[in-house]
Coordinates of C-alpha atoms and ligand atoms in Angstrom, one line a residue:
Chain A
X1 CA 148.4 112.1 126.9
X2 CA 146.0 111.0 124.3
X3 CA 142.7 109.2 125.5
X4 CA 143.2 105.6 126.5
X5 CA 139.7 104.5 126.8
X6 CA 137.0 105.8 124.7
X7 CA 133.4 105.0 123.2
X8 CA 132.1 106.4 120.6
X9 CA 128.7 107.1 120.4
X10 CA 127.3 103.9 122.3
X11 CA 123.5 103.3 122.2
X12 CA 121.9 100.7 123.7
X13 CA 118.0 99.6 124.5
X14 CA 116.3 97.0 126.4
X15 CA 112.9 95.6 125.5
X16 CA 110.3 94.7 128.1
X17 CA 108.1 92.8 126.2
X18 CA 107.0 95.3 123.5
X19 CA 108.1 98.6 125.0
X20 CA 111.6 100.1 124.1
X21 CA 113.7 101.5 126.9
X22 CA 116.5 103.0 125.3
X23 CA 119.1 103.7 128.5
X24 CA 122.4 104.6 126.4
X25 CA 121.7 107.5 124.2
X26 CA 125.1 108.0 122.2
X27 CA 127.5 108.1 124.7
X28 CA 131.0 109.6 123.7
X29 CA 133.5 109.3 126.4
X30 CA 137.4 109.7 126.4
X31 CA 139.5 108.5 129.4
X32 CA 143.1 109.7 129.8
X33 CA 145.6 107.2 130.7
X34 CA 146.3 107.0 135.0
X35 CA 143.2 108.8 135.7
X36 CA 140.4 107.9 138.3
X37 CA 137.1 108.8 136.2
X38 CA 134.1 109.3 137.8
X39 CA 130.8 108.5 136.3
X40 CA 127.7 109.4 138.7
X41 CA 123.9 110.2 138.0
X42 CA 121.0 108.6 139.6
X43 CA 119.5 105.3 139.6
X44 CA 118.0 104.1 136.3
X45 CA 120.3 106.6 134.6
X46 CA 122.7 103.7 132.6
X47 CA 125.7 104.1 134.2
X48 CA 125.8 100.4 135.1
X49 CA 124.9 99.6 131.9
X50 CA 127.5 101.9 130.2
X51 CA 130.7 100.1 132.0
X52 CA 129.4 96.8 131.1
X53 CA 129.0 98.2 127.4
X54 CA 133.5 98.7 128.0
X55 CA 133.4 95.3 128.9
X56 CA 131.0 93.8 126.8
X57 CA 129.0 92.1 129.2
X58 CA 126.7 93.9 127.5
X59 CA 126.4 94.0 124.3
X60 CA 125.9 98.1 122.9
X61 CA 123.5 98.0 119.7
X62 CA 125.7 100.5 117.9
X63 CA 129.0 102.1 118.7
X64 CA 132.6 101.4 119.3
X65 CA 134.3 100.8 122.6
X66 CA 138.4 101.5 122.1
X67 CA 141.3 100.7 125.0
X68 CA 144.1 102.0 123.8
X69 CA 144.7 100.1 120.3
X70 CA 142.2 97.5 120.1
X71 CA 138.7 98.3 119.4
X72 CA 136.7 95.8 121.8
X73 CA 133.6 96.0 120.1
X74 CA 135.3 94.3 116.7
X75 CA 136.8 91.7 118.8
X76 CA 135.6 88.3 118.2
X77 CA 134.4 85.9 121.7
X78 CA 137.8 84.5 122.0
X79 CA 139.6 87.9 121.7
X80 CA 137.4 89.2 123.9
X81 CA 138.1 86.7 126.9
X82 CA 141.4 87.2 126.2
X83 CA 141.5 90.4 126.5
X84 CA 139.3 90.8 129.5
X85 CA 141.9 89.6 131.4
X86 CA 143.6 92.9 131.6
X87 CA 140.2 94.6 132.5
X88 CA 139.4 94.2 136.0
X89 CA 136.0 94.6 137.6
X90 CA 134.7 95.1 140.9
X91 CA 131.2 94.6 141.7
X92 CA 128.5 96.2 144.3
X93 CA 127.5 92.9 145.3
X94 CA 131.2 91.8 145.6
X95 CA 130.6 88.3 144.0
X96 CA 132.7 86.6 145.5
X97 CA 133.0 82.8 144.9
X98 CA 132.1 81.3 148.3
X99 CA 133.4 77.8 147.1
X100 CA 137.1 79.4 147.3
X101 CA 139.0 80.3 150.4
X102 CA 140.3 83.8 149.8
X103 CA 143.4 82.2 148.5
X104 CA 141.8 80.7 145.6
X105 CA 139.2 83.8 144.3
X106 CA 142.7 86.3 143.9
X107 CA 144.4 82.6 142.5
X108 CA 141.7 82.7 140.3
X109 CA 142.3 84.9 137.3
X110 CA 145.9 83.6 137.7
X111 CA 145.3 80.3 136.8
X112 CA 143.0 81.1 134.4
X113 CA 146.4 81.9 132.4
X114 CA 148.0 78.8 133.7
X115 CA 150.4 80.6 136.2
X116 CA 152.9 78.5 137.8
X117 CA 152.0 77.6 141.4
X118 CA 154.9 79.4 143.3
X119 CA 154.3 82.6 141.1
X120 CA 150.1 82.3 142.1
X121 CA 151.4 82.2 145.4
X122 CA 153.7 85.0 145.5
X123 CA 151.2 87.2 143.8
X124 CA 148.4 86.5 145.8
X125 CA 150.6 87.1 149.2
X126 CA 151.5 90.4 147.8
X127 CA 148.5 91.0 146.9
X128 CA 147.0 90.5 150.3
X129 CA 149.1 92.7 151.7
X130 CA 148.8 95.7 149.6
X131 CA 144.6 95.1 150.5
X132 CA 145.7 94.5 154.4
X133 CA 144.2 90.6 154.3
X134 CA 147.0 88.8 154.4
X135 CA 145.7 87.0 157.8
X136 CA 142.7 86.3 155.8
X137 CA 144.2 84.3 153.1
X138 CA 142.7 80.6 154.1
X139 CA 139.6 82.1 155.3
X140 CA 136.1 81.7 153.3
X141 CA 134.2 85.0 152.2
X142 CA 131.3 83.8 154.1
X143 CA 133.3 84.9 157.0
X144 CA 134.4 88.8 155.7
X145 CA 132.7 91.6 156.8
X146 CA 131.6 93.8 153.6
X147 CA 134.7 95.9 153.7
X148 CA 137.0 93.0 153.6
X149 CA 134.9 90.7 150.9
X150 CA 135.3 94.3 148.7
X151 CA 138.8 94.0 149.5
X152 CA 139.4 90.5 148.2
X153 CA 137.2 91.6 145.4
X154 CA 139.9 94.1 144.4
X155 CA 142.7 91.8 145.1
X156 CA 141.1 89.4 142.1
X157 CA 140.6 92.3 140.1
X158 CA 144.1 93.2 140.2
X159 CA 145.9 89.7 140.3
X160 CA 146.2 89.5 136.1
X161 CA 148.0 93.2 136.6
X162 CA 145.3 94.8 134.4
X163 CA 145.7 98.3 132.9
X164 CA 142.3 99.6 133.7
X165 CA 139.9 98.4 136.3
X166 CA 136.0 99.5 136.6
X167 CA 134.1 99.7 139.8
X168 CA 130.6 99.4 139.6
X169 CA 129.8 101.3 143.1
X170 CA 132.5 99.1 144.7
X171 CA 131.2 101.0 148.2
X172 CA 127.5 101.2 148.0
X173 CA 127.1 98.2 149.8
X174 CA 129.4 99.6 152.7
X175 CA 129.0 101.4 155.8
X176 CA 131.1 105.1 155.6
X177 CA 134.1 104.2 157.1
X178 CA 134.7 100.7 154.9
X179 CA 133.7 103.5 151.6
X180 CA 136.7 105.8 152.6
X181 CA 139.4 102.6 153.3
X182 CA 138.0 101.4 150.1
X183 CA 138.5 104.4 148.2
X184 CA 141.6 105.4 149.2
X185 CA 142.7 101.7 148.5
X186 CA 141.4 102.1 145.0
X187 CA 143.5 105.3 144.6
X188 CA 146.6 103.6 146.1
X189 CA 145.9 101.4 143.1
X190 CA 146.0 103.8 140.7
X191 CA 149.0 105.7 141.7
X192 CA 151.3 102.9 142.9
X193 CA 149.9 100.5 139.7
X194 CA 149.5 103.2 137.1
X195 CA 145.9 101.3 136.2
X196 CA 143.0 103.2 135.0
X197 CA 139.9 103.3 137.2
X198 CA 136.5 103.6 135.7
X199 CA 134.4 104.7 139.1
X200 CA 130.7 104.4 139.0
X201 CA 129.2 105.8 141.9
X202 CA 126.1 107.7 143.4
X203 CA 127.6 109.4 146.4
X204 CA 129.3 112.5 145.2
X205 CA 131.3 112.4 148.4
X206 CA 133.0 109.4 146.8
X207 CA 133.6 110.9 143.3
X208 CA 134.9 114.1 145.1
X209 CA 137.5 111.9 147.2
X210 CA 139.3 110.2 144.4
X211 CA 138.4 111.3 141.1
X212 CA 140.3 113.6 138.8
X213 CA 137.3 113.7 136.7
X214 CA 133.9 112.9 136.4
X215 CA 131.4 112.5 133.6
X216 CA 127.4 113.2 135.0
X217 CA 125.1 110.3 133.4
X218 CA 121.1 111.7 133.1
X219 CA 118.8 109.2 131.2
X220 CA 121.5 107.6 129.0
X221 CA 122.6 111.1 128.2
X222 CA 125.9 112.9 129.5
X223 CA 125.2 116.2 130.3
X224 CA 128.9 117.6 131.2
X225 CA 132.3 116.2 131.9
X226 CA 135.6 117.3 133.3
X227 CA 137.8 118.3 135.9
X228 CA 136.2 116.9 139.5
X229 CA 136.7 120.2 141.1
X230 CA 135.1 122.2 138.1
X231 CA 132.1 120.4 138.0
X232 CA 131.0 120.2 141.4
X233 CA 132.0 123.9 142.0
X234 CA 129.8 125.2 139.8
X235 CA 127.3 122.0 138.0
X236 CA 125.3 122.9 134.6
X237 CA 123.4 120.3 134.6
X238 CA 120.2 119.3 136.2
X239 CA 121.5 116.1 137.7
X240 CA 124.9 117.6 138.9
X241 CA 123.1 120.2 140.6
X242 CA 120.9 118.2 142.7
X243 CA 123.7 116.3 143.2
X244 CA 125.6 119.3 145.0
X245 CA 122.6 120.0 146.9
X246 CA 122.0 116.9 148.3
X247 CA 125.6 116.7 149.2
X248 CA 126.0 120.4 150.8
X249 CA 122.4 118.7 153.2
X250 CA 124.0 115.9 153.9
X251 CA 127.9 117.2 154.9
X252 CA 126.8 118.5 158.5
X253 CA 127.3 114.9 159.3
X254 CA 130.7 114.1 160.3
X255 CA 130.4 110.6 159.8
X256 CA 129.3 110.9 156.2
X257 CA 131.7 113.6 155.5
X258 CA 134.6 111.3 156.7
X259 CA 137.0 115.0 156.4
X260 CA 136.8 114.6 152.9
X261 CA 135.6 118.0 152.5
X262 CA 135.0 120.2 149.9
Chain B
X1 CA 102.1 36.3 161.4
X2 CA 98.5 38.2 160.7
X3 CA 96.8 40.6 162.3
X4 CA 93.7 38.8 161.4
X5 CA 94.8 35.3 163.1
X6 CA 96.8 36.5 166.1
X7 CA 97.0 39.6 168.9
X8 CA 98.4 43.3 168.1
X9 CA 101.3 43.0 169.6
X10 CA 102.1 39.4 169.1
X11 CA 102.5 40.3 165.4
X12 CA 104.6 43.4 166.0
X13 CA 107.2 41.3 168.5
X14 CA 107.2 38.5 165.2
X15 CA 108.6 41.0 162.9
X16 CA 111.9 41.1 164.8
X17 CA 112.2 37.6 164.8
X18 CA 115.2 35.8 163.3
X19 CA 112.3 33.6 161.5
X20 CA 111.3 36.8 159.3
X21 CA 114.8 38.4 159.0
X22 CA 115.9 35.3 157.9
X23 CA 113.3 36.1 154.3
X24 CA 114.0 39.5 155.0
X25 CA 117.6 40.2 155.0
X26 CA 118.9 38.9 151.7
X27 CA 116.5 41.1 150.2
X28 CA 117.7 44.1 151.8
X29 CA 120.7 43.3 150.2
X30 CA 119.0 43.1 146.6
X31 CA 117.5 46.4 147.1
X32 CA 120.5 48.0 148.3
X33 CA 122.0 46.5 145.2
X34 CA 119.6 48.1 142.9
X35 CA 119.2 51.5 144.9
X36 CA 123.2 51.7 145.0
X37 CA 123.5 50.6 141.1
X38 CA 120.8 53.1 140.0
X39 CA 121.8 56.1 142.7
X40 CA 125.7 55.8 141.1
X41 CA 124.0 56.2 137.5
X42 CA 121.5 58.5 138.3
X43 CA 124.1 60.6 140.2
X44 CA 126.8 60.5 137.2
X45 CA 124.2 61.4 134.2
X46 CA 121.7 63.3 136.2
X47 CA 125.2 65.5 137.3
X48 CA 125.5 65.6 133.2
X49 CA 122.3 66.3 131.7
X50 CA 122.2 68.9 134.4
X51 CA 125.1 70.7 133.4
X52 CA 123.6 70.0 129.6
X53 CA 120.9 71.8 130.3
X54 CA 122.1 74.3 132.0
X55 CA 124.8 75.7 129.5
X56 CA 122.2 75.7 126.8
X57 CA 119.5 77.5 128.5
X58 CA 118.2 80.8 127.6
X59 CA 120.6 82.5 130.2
X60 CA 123.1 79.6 129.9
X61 CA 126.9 80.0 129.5
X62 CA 126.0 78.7 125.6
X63 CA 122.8 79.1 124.9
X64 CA 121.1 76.7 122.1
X65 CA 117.5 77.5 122.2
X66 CA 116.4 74.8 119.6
X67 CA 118.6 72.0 121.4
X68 CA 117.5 73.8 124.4
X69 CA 113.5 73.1 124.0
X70 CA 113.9 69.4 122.4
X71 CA 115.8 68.3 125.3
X72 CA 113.3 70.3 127.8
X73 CA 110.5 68.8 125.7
X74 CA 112.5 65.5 126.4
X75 CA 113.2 65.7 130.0
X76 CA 109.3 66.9 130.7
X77 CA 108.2 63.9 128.9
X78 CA 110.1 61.3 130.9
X79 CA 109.3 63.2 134.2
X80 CA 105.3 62.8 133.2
X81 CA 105.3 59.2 133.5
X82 CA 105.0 57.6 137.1
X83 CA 106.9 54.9 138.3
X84 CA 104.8 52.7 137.4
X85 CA 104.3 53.1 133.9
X86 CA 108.0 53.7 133.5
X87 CA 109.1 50.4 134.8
X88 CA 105.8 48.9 132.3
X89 CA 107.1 51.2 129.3
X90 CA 111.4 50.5 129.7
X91 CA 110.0 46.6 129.8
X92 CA 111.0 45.7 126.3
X93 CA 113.8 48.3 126.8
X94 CA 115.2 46.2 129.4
X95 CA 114.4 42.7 127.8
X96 CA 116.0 44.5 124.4
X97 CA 119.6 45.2 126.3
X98 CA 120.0 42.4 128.8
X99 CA 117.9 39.6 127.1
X100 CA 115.2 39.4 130.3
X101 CA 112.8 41.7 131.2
X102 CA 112.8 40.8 135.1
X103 CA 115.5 40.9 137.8
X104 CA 117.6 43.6 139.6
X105 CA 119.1 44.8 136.0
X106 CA 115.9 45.3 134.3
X107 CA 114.6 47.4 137.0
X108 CA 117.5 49.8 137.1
X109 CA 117.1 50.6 133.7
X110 CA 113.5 52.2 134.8
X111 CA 115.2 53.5 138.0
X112 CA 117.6 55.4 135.8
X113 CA 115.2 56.4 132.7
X114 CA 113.0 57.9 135.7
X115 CA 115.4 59.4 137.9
X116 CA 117.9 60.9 135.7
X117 CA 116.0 63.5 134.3
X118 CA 114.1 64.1 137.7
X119 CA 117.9 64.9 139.4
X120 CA 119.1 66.6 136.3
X121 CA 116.0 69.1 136.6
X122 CA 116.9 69.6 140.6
X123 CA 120.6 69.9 139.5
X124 CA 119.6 72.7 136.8
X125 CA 117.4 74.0 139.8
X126 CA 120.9 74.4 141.6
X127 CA 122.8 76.0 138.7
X128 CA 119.8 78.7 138.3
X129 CA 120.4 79.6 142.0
X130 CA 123.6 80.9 141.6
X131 CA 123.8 84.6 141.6
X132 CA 124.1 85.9 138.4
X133 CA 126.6 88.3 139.4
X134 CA 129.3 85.3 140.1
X135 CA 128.6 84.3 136.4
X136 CA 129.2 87.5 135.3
X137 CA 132.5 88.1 137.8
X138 CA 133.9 84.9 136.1
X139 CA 133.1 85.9 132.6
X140 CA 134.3 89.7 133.0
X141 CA 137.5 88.1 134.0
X142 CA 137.8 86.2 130.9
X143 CA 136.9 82.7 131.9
X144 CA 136.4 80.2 129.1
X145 CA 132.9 78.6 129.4
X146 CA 134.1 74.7 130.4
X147 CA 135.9 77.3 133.6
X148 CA 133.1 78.8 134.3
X149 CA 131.0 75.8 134.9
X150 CA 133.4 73.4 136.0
X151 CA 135.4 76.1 138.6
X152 CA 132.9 78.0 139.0
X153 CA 128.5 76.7 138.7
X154 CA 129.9 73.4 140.4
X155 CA 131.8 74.1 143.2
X156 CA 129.4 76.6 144.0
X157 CA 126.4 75.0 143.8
X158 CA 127.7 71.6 145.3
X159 CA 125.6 71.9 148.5
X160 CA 122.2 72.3 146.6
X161 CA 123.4 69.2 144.2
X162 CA 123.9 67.0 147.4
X163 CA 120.5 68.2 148.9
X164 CA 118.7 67.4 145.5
X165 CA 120.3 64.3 145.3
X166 CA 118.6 63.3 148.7
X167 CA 115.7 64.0 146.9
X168 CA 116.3 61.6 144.3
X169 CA 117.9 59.0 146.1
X170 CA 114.5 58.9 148.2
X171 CA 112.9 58.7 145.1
X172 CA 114.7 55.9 144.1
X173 CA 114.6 53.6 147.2
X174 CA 111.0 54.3 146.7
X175 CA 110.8 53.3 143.3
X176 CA 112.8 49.9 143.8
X177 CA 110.4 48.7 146.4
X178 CA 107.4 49.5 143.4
X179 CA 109.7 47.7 140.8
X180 CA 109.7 44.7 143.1
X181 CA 106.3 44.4 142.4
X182 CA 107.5 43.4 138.7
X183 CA 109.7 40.9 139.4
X184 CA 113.2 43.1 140.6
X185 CA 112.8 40.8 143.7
X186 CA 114.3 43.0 146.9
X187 CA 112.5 44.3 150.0
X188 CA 109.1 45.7 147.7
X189 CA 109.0 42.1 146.6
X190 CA 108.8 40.7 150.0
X191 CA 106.5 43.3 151.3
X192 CA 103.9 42.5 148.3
X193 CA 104.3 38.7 147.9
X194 CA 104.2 37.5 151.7
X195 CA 102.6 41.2 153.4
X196 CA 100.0 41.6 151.2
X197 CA 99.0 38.5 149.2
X198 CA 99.4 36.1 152.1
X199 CA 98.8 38.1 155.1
X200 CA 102.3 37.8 156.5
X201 CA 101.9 41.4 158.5
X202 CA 105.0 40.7 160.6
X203 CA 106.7 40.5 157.1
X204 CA 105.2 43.8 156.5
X205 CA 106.2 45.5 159.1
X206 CA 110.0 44.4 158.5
X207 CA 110.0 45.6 155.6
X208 CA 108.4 49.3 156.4
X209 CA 111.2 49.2 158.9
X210 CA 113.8 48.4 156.2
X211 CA 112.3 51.5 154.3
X212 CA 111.8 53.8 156.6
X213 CA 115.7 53.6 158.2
X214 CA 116.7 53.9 154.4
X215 CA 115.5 57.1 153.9
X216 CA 116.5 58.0 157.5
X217 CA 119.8 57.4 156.6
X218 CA 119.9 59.2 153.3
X219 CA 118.3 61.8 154.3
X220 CA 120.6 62.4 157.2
X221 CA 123.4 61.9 154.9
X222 CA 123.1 64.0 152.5
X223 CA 121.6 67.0 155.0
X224 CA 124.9 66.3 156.9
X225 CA 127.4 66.5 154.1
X226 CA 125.8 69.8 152.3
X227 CA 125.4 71.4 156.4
X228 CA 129.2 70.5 156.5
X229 CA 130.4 71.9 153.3
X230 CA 127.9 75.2 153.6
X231 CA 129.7 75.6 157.5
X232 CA 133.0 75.3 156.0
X233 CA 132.0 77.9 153.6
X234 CA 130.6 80.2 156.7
X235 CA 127.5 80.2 154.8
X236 CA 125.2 79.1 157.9
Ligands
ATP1 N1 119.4 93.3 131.5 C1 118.5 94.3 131.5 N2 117.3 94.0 130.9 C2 116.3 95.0 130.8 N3 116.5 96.2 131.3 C3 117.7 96.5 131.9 C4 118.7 95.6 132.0 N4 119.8 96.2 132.6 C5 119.4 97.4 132.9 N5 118.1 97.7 132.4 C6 117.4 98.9 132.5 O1 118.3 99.9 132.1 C7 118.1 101.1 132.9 C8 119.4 101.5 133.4 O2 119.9 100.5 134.3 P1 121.4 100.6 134.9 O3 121.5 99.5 135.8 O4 122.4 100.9 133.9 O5 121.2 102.0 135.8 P2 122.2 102.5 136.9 O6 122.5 103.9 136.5 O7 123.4 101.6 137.0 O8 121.3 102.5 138.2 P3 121.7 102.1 139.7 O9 122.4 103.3 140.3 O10 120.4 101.8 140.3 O11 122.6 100.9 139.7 C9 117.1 100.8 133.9 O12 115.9 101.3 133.5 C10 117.0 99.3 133.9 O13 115.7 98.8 134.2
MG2 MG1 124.1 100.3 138.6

């Protein structure tokens, strides 16, 4: 299968005040159809800023984004928004709109496409089911633990049947066992939908549960790519190799672990 | 009654008779008139020069940075002048649009040039407090800019848009009793004309009362409503 998502040579800087912070150094990346792809590397390194770039809630300053066909970065604002809504998005913080019962934030993206009400309901109850909330439906998020509000977050994300989703570290904001419910959810998603998962995370542990590959982000640079089990078996690169280590400290405890394993 | 002619509390038991609510009352009724009139308008524009604002700020859904600093310049302007000089300046305004420059009408048009762009600043206040994130949620999904602040900045800010508009609806009761001084008549008028130029301190004190359960009430309001729609929301 050819690549479905790929950017080609992506740079972008942000200014504070005079000084230039350039955080995306020509970033070439190519994302087979169906995969989970991983993209970790510490804090600061771009990786949030790189999905946005796929987005374009974040404008790069040179480069081109592709999914599939379409070039995103040549698409005008209207383009754009329409296309978005076959790119989902789930978000560290969640966000949640706490104005809308659970109901209404998956109903969301629907009726931004003016479904029909009885197909916005059907939808949403399936939905709820395949994230385990359908008792949760008329409930506010205010009322979620963080493990359920990143479950509704996924439910919205999926409720326009998108072809590729990206998770900003969907689990860094949860406690272990919430991560691994989460992450296997998210690779329910991509086998039983077929969508395209663009993972960023920071905890290896996560990367090594559901991605089949990973791309390792160091100051706006990546430094290797490929096969999950490749990578972390033997890492080249500075970054991947801390990463290991840290991991191999941190897997005597159980909890953490979660029997992912090596 | 004065204070100066007759015992403490002899004055204080006069202000609740029927003799002073008998001058008192209908003017209650003016002010609520006027506070009512100008809250309705003040809510309604203040709502939409709010949302105005907001879109076209610097990290607005739209931004138009020259628009943007004209109608800040604008807004700052208006919100320099005390009430006072407001009611003084919209004058001629008021005398221009409704052919008398004294009365209940005149002084809502002061109300409203005053208020308006104090509310809309605490309504933009609202907007800003919004997590980005949401914004950004709303937009990755491919929301159209009208959705984003009409399904999205609205609802979710509704509780801080009540609260402010306690805020301004204390500003305004307040500002109706100074326009009574400049012939809008109602409860400011009563306490000036008969509390303070003829000594009438039972007068007075009826209409501090008047004033004081006013902003009682609309204070208590509007914290009740925004407590009930932020518990509904689990949010405290
Ligand atoms: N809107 C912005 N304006 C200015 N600088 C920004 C902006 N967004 C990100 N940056 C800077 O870009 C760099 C990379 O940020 P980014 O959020 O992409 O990192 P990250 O890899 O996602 O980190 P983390 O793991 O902490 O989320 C940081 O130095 C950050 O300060
Ligand atoms: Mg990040």
């Amino acid at each position: 299968m050819g690549a479905y998502i790929r950017t080609e040579n992506l740079y972008k800087s942000f200014y504070n005040k005079k000084e230039k912070n350039d955080v995306l150094k020509g970033i070439d990346l190519s994302i087979d159809k169906g995969d989970i792809y991983g993209i970790v590397g510490f804090s600061g390194a771009g990786k949030s800023t790189l999905v946005r770039c796929i987005n374009r809630l974040e404008e790069p300053d040179s480069g081109k984004v592709w999914i599939g066909d379409t070039e995103i970065t040549a698409l005008n604002k209207k383009q754009l928004a329409e296309r978005r809504k076959k790119i989902g998005m789930v978000f560290q913080q969640f966000n949640l709109f706490d104005s809308m019962t659970v109901f209404q934030n998956i109903a969301y993206p629907l009726k931004l496409v003016k479904t029909p009400k009885k197909e916005i309901e059907a939808k949403v109850d399936k939905l709820l089911k395949l994230v385990g909330l359908s008792d949760k439906k008329y409930a506010y998020p205010g009322s979620l633990s963080g493990g359920q509000k990143q479950r509704v977050g996924i439910a919205r994300a999926l409720a326009n049947d998108p072809d590729v989703l990206l998770s900003d570290e969907a689990t860094s904001a949860l406690d272990p066992q919430s991560t691994l419910s989460i992450l296997d959810l998210l690779e329910q998603v991509n086998k039983e939908l077929g969508v395209t998962i663009i993972m960023i995370t920071h905890e290896l542990e996560a990367a090594k549960r559901i991605c089949s590959k990973v791309a390792v982000l160091e100051n706006g640079s990546i430094t290797e790519s490929g096969k999950t089990s490749d990578i972390f078996l033997d890492p080249k690169s500075s970054t991947g190799k801390i990463f290991l280590e840290v991991y191999k400290e941190f897997r005597h405890d159980d909890t953490f672990t979660g029997g992912g394993g090596i | 009654m004065s204070f100066l002619k007759y015992p403490f509390w002899e004055v204080v038991k006069h202000a609740f008779s029927k003799e002073v609510w008998d001058t008192v009352f209908p003017a209650v009724w003016d002010t609520l008139y006027m506070v009512a009139l100008s809250a309705v308008i003040t809510l309604v524009l203040g709502i939409l020069l709010g949302i105005g604002l907001s879109v076209i700020s610097k990290d607005g859904v739209r931004p138009v940075p020259v628009l943007n600093e004209t109608a800040g310049t604008i807004v700052n302007c208006l919100r320099s002048l005390p009430s006072m000089i407001m009611i003084i300046v919209t004058l001629p305004l008021a005398r221009a649009l409704l052919g008398q420059s004294y009365g209940s009408n005149a002084c809502i048009i002061a109300l409203a040039a005053s208020c308006i762009p104090m509310y809309a600043r605490l309504v933009q206040g609202a907007f800003v407090e919004i997590p980005k994130g949401k914004i950004e949620a709303a937009k990755a999904m491919g929301s159209s800019s009208a959705a984003i602040v009409f399904h999205i900045m609205l609802p979710e800010a509704i509780p801080s848009i009540i609260r402010g508009f306690t805020v301004a609806l204390i500003g305004i009761i307040s500002m109706t009793a100074l326009a009574g001084n400049f012939g809008a008549g109602g409860i400011g008028d009563i306490a000036v004309r008969f509390g303070f130029n003829r000594f009438y301190h039972d007068m007075l004190i009826a209409s501090v009362l008047v004033l004081i359960v006013m902003v009682q009430v609309a204070q208590l309001a509007g914290d009740l409503i925004s407590n009930l729609i932020l518990r509904k929301r689990h949010l405290i």
